[in-house]
XYZ file of C-alpha atoms in Angstrom:
456
model
C 56.656 13.415 54.392
C 60.335 13.798 55.391
C 62.293 16.657 53.828
C 64.267 15.585 50.785
C 62.127 12.553 50.076
C 60.456 12.056 46.720
C 56.809 11.211 46.372
C 55.815 8.056 44.481
C 53.996 10.236 41.944
C 57.159 12.269 41.260
C 59.261 9.133 40.853
C 56.684 7.679 38.470
C 56.623 10.925 36.492
C 60.408 10.980 36.164
C 60.396 7.424 34.855
C 57.815 8.397 32.252
C 59.778 11.340 30.859
C 61.529 9.283 28.182
C 59.101 6.389 27.921
C 57.966 7.243 24.406
C 60.530 6.040 21.815
C 60.238 9.303 19.881
C 61.373 11.213 22.960
C 64.488 9.059 23.229
C 65.290 9.653 19.557
C 64.947 13.431 19.909
C 67.118 13.408 23.015
C 69.757 11.244 21.340
C 69.958 13.517 18.298
C 70.332 16.529 20.582
C 73.161 14.805 22.472
C 74.909 13.986 19.191
C 74.710 17.649 18.162
C 76.181 18.783 21.500
C 79.013 16.241 21.451
C 79.815 16.955 17.808
C 79.868 20.698 18.428
C 82.377 20.254 21.246
C 84.605 18.120 19.000
C 84.562 20.626 16.141
C 85.400 23.468 18.528
C 88.693 21.774 19.394
C 91.749 23.429 17.789
C 92.723 20.118 16.175
C 89.481 20.119 14.163
C 90.263 23.339 12.313
C 93.010 24.335 9.905
C 95.045 26.823 11.937
C 95.847 27.383 15.572
C 92.423 28.395 16.893
C 89.281 26.381 17.380
C 86.080 27.112 15.491
C 83.525 29.561 16.951
C 80.507 28.034 18.664
C 77.957 29.018 16.023
C 80.126 27.828 13.126
C 80.659 24.447 14.759
C 76.982 24.168 15.718
C 75.722 24.850 12.192
C 78.069 22.301 10.601
C 77.454 19.625 13.242
C 73.696 20.056 13.146
C 73.837 19.928 9.352
C 75.866 16.710 9.464
C 73.692 14.963 12.080
C 70.558 16.044 10.224
C 72.211 14.974 6.912
C 71.516 18.331 5.305
C 74.682 19.939 3.943
C 74.020 23.633 4.625
C 77.248 25.082 6.009
C 78.731 28.503 6.684
C 82.374 27.607 5.984
C 84.213 25.750 3.236
C 84.505 22.136 4.421
C 87.752 21.135 2.619
C 89.700 24.279 3.557
C 88.270 25.239 6.952
C 88.243 21.862 8.685
C 91.312 19.704 9.240
C 91.447 15.986 8.536
C 90.230 15.342 12.074
C 87.326 17.757 11.614
C 86.343 16.167 8.319
C 86.386 12.697 9.883
C 84.161 13.969 12.709
C 81.720 15.352 10.153
C 81.802 12.062 8.225
C 81.056 10.111 11.395
C 78.177 12.419 12.274
C 76.743 11.982 8.783
C 76.834 8.208 9.205
C 75.257 8.366 12.644
C 72.587 10.803 11.554
C 71.693 8.908 8.397
C 71.667 5.512 9.969
C 69.705 6.792 12.919
C 71.174 7.125 16.371
C 68.722 4.749 17.957
C 69.055 2.260 15.107
C 72.823 2.374 15.482
C 72.641 2.015 19.257
C 70.178 -0.875 19.024
C 72.352 -2.619 16.431
C 75.443 -2.311 18.602
C 73.520 -3.727 21.540
C 72.239 -6.551 19.360
C 75.707 -7.461 18.153
C 77.194 -7.334 21.649
C 74.515 -9.096 23.668
C 72.428 -10.914 21.048
C 69.452 -9.793 23.082
C 66.959 -6.945 22.806
C 64.630 -5.761 25.521
C 61.096 -4.494 24.930
C 62.056 -0.820 25.231
C 64.936 -1.262 22.798
C 62.591 -2.942 20.335
C 60.085 -0.084 20.632
C 62.796 2.509 20.110
C 64.248 0.719 17.102
C 60.784 0.213 15.612
C 60.085 3.940 15.907
C 63.340 4.831 14.137
C 63.129 2.247 11.347
C 59.343 2.508 10.892
C 59.152 -1.289 10.853
C 55.707 -2.856 11.048
C 55.415 -4.529 14.398
C 58.173 -5.428 16.838
C 58.792 -8.963 15.684
C 60.840 -7.927 12.655
C 63.015 -5.266 14.297
C 65.997 -7.602 14.599
C 65.884 -8.441 10.887
C 65.353 -4.794 9.970
C 68.360 -3.641 11.983
C 70.676 -6.207 10.441
C 69.241 -5.526 6.997
C 69.688 -1.773 7.388
C 73.333 -2.243 8.341
C 74.024 -4.563 5.395
C 72.258 -2.360 2.860
C 73.931 0.826 4.092
C 77.420 -0.650 4.039
C 76.836 -2.277 0.652
C 75.681 0.902 -1.104
C 78.342 3.022 0.563
C 81.112 0.538 -0.264
C 80.093 0.144 -3.916
C 79.722 3.900 -4.401
C 83.036 4.563 -2.658
C 84.827 1.979 -4.818
C 83.460 3.432 -8.064
C 84.322 6.992 -7.073
C 87.763 6.062 -5.773
C 88.553 4.279 -9.021
C 87.484 7.299 -11.038
C 89.496 9.732 -8.906
C 92.501 7.414 -9.158
C 92.393 6.760 -12.904
C 90.658 9.826 -14.305
C 92.093 12.563 -12.104
C 95.495 11.141 -11.117
C 94.794 11.305 -7.395
C 97.145 9.293 -5.164
C 95.646 6.006 -3.984
C 95.133 7.139 -0.397
C 93.567 10.441 -1.427
C 91.350 8.761 -4.023
C 90.136 6.233 -1.462
C 89.406 8.976 1.069
C 87.485 11.016 -1.492
C 85.518 7.949 -2.547
C 84.564 6.971 0.998
C 83.624 10.495 2.051
C 81.440 11.210 -0.965
C 79.986 7.689 -0.978
C 78.837 7.959 2.634
C 77.631 11.521 2.093
C 75.674 10.481 -1.016
C 73.855 7.435 0.372
C 72.972 9.344 3.542
C 71.703 12.254 1.426
C 74.017 14.632 3.286
C 75.455 16.679 0.423
C 78.811 17.375 2.087
C 81.638 17.502 -0.457
C 85.396 17.891 -0.230
C 85.478 20.424 -3.049
C 84.831 24.117 -2.525
C 82.371 24.234 -5.446
C 80.682 20.956 -4.450
C 80.688 18.855 -7.669
C 80.649 21.641 -10.266
C 84.016 20.465 -11.550
C 82.478 17.097 -12.459
C 79.212 18.330 -14.008
C 79.714 16.414 -17.266
C 81.507 13.377 -15.818
C 79.036 10.459 -15.658
C 81.522 8.305 -13.706
C 81.252 10.750 -10.804
C 77.705 12.057 -11.112
C 75.845 8.818 -11.829
C 77.189 6.714 -8.894
C 76.429 9.602 -6.544
C 72.948 10.057 -8.042
C 72.135 6.338 -7.757
C 73.298 6.275 -4.120
C 71.158 9.337 -3.379
C 68.087 7.771 -5.002
C 68.339 4.491 -3.093
C 69.174 6.214 0.176
C 66.144 8.423 -0.315
C 63.751 5.530 -0.973
C 63.850 4.466 2.653
C 65.103 1.328 4.330
C 61.752 -0.560 4.365
C 61.421 -0.081 0.597
C 65.003 -1.175 -0.098
C 64.612 -4.295 2.029
C 61.335 -5.182 0.336
C 62.804 -4.616 -3.128
C 65.639 -6.935 -2.205
C 63.140 -9.690 -1.437
C 60.588 -9.100 -4.197
C 62.360 -7.065 -6.875
C 60.977 -9.165 -9.747
C 57.523 -9.615 -8.187
C 55.993 -6.101 -8.028
C 52.541 -7.564 -7.355
C 53.814 -8.622 -3.945
C 55.007 -5.145 -3.063
C 53.294 -3.473 -0.147
C 51.203 -0.353 -0.657
C 53.984 1.771 0.852
C 56.588 0.409 -1.570
C 54.350 0.843 -4.585
C 53.523 4.429 -3.689
C 57.131 5.300 -2.869
C 58.715 3.761 -5.956
C 56.012 4.956 -8.360
C 55.873 8.525 -7.064
C 59.664 8.789 -6.876
C 60.017 7.666 -10.497
C 57.397 10.166 -11.664
C 58.998 13.028 -9.742
C 62.450 12.169 -11.069
C 61.154 12.141 -14.620
C 59.205 15.384 -14.279
C 62.068 17.031 -12.407
C 64.609 16.085 -15.069
C 62.451 17.419 -17.890
C 61.641 20.603 -15.980
C 65.182 21.500 -14.912
C 66.720 20.592 -18.262
C 64.163 22.553 -20.277
C 64.189 25.541 -17.946
C 67.988 25.860 -17.796
C 68.844 24.600 -21.307
C 69.919 27.983 -22.633
C 71.052 29.554 -19.349
C 74.778 30.353 -19.762
C 75.211 30.399 -15.986
C 74.122 26.756 -15.577
C 73.536 24.278 -18.421
C 73.975 26.603 -21.384
C 77.720 26.043 -21.784
C 77.534 22.212 -21.917
C 77.015 20.002 -24.946
C 73.784 18.036 -25.270
C 74.892 14.938 -23.263
C 76.342 17.242 -20.616
C 73.103 19.204 -20.343
C 71.058 16.017 -19.997
C 73.395 14.664 -17.323
C 73.468 17.937 -15.387
C 69.684 18.285 -15.668
C 69.163 14.762 -14.321
C 71.660 15.364 -11.517
C 69.912 18.582 -10.467
C 66.561 16.744 -10.474
C 67.946 14.005 -8.205
C 69.561 16.280 -5.624
C 66.322 17.773 -4.236
C 65.581 14.174 -3.128
C 67.334 15.473 -0.588
C 71.083 15.303 -1.086
C 72.436 18.812 -1.517
C 75.229 18.181 -4.012
C 75.247 20.563 -6.954
C 77.058 20.382 -10.281
C 75.908 23.862 -11.393
C 75.663 27.202 -9.603
C 72.194 27.530 -8.059
C 72.840 31.226 -7.578
C 72.704 31.556 -11.387
C 69.472 29.603 -11.835
C 66.306 31.218 -13.102
C 63.564 32.110 -10.638
C 61.169 29.579 -12.131
C 63.688 26.771 -11.743
C 64.316 27.702 -8.125
C 60.587 27.700 -7.401
C 60.166 24.288 -9.015
C 63.141 23.027 -7.003
C 61.427 24.359 -3.866
C 58.483 22.063 -4.620
C 60.737 19.040 -5.202
C 62.655 19.712 -1.981
C 59.458 20.138 0.022
C 58.141 16.759 -1.154
C 61.478 15.054 -0.465
C 62.041 11.312 -0.589
C 60.790 8.125 1.019
C 59.866 7.533 4.638
C 62.233 5.849 7.105
C 65.274 6.657 5.028
C 67.937 9.306 4.792
C 65.824 11.813 2.836
C 63.873 14.730 4.253
C 60.803 16.688 3.194
C 57.213 15.733 3.913
C 57.942 12.448 2.057
C 56.526 11.206 -1.224
C 53.897 9.020 0.472
C 52.511 12.037 2.322
C 52.353 13.988 -0.934
C 50.675 11.279 -2.995
C 48.184 10.406 -0.220
C 47.070 14.030 -0.078
C 46.621 13.909 -3.856
C 44.387 10.849 -3.474
C 42.406 12.669 -0.760
C 41.848 15.620 -3.105
C 40.783 13.333 -5.966
C 38.345 11.435 -3.733
C 36.827 14.681 -2.429
C 36.434 16.152 -5.915
C 34.731 12.971 -7.083
C 32.462 12.918 -4.026
C 33.674 9.479 -2.946
C 33.149 8.432 0.649
C 36.473 6.598 1.006
C 40.005 7.382 -0.163
C 41.448 4.550 -2.233
C 44.997 4.061 -3.509
C 46.373 1.097 -5.447
C 43.428 -1.187 -4.616
C 43.611 -0.279 -0.925
C 41.422 1.942 1.259
C 43.364 4.592 3.160
C 42.359 4.908 6.805
C 41.193 8.228 8.227
C 44.013 8.278 10.766
C 46.615 8.046 7.994
C 44.874 10.864 6.143
C 44.992 13.065 9.251
C 48.672 12.253 9.769
C 49.505 13.242 6.189
C 47.560 16.482 6.516
C 49.214 17.253 9.861
C 52.713 16.701 8.519
C 52.069 18.867 5.459
C 50.445 21.760 7.321
C 52.978 21.786 10.147
C 55.783 21.774 7.603
C 54.264 24.655 5.666
C 53.771 26.572 8.894
C 57.369 26.102 10.030
C 58.757 27.148 6.643
C 56.469 30.176 6.485
C 57.447 31.404 9.958
C 61.161 30.897 9.289
C 60.886 32.687 5.936
C 59.182 35.684 7.535
C 61.824 35.873 10.260
C 64.705 35.779 7.774
C 63.043 38.388 5.561
C 62.810 40.714 8.553
C 66.456 40.382 9.591
C 68.135 40.184 6.151
C 68.103 42.068 2.850
C 67.819 38.999 0.619
C 64.954 38.469 -1.811
C 61.922 36.351 -1.022
C 63.016 33.742 -3.559
C 66.460 33.376 -2.004
C 65.133 33.157 1.548
C 62.362 30.713 0.657
C 64.835 28.478 -1.144
C 67.098 28.513 1.925
C 64.348 27.713 4.442
C 62.818 24.926 2.340
C 66.283 23.453 1.828
C 66.978 23.560 5.566
C 63.645 22.098 6.674
C 63.698 19.393 3.994
C 67.333 18.614 4.994
C 68.484 19.108 1.406
C 71.488 21.394 1.677
C 71.136 23.214 -1.643
C 71.705 26.961 -1.460
C 71.871 30.022 -3.662
C 74.973 31.025 -1.692
C 73.493 33.104 1.126
C 74.018 30.719 4.066
C 77.350 32.150 5.174
C 76.069 35.732 4.783
C 73.135 35.265 7.146
C 73.410 36.955 10.554
C 73.821 34.812 13.650
C 70.089 34.825 14.353
C 69.357 33.667 10.817
C 71.801 30.791 11.126
C 70.142 29.732 14.378
C 66.809 29.686 12.536
C 68.307 27.301 9.977
C 69.692 25.101 12.755
C 66.219 24.763 14.281
C 64.671 24.080 10.877
C 67.208 21.350 10.078
C 66.710 19.680 13.450
C 62.918 19.714 13.211
C 62.978 18.671 9.575
C 65.202 15.649 10.280
C 63.046 14.371 13.113
C 59.738 15.153 11.476
C 56.912 17.296 12.859
C 54.890 14.413 14.281
C 57.945 12.803 15.907
C 58.915 16.073 17.532
C 55.413 16.872 18.713
C 54.902 13.391 20.123
C 58.258 13.633 21.890
C 57.181 16.837 23.605
C 53.822 15.419 24.663
C 54.363 13.529 27.903
C 50.827 12.190 27.969
C 48.568 10.720 25.329
C 44.965 11.826 25.667
C 42.070 9.756 24.427
C 38.498 10.988 24.738
C 36.005 8.556 26.248
C 33.059 10.161 24.505
C 31.953 11.408 21.054
C 30.606 14.913 20.456
C 27.653 15.691 18.148
C 28.712 16.223 14.536
C 29.031 19.805 13.294
C 29.251 21.085 9.721
C 30.930 24.520 9.436
C 30.979 26.169 6.009
C 34.090 25.381 3.958
C 35.352 27.624 1.189
């Protein structure tokens, strides 16, 4: 073979590198993080004459793309208007999904979609089959813009009328927080997040509603739009997502409110309506938004541990929320119930759950626990913070929540890099990331004899 020539096998291998849609999504998110980091390192992005350090820019950009909200600097005072707009754009891109956004732009420009584009978009939107990808993309765009516009209008009106903000400033605040809320990002333009509005329902409730719907997932929102008044026609995924989300919101509200009712550092100084509103708001945010209207650094240990559980579960699949997702959690509960009862099959809402889905749920949960455990051990070794503080930080990062007890900025550089990795892996999901790294899919052509090792 002549020197410098490429073998057919090598050319075929190079073409296969990004054949799997999940690989393209991972690569695109990585590119967005790199480009965003470069933009935030420009002097124009920071208040002052110098550009931001590499690690500072990387943490904020990764947090924005992964719609998390964990940051090491104060967003409204550290970043200039240009920097804040960059962060807002990255939040929109990350929440909407880079491949979904790219496919939608291609659809609008050419009115055509190739097979690979359909596969990529289907992987990002979790749509069933490729025939409905076009409708899903358009629906996602309409729903996102609708919720963001309505939330922005309500917030802008409140800032304008209730807080005497100039029209331009009120509109900017409304748009920024509306986009951040629906995309479950948790970025705020106030140094104390939303603590100054803890008892204001005109600020907290629109943000909470946007967070809830953004966390349900696009397939659920689109199905609710079609069959809102006909729950019997809801798919199994929608029924599980809506039902489990409602239960978790109710339990979370009761738990946080009761646990922090008399805590003078959180809810204890509010009147009864204020406590109920703040308790509900703090139950919604682990969905995974990251806004806070009270100081999490003053919360009781039990409340933080319960919040860890809510953050780990997260929100709905194929949406802007993180965590292992409510469907994963409830399916594992059904698996446990079926095993305790000695039933051969796992049933949920008059449907039998396939073994492959059960394995996927178990894989997601165990991989997530493993990643959080490793990151927690690493941070405990390189910092002096308590186990509760570190665990809260790692769960928040992996579940792309953004809540913090206030230790993010005090972590050493290595600890901040750990959070960056956790946020990136948590946004993409363990199975997506693993499948992106696997260049070949292996399928056995034979079946081994069954074995029964002792369990327990």
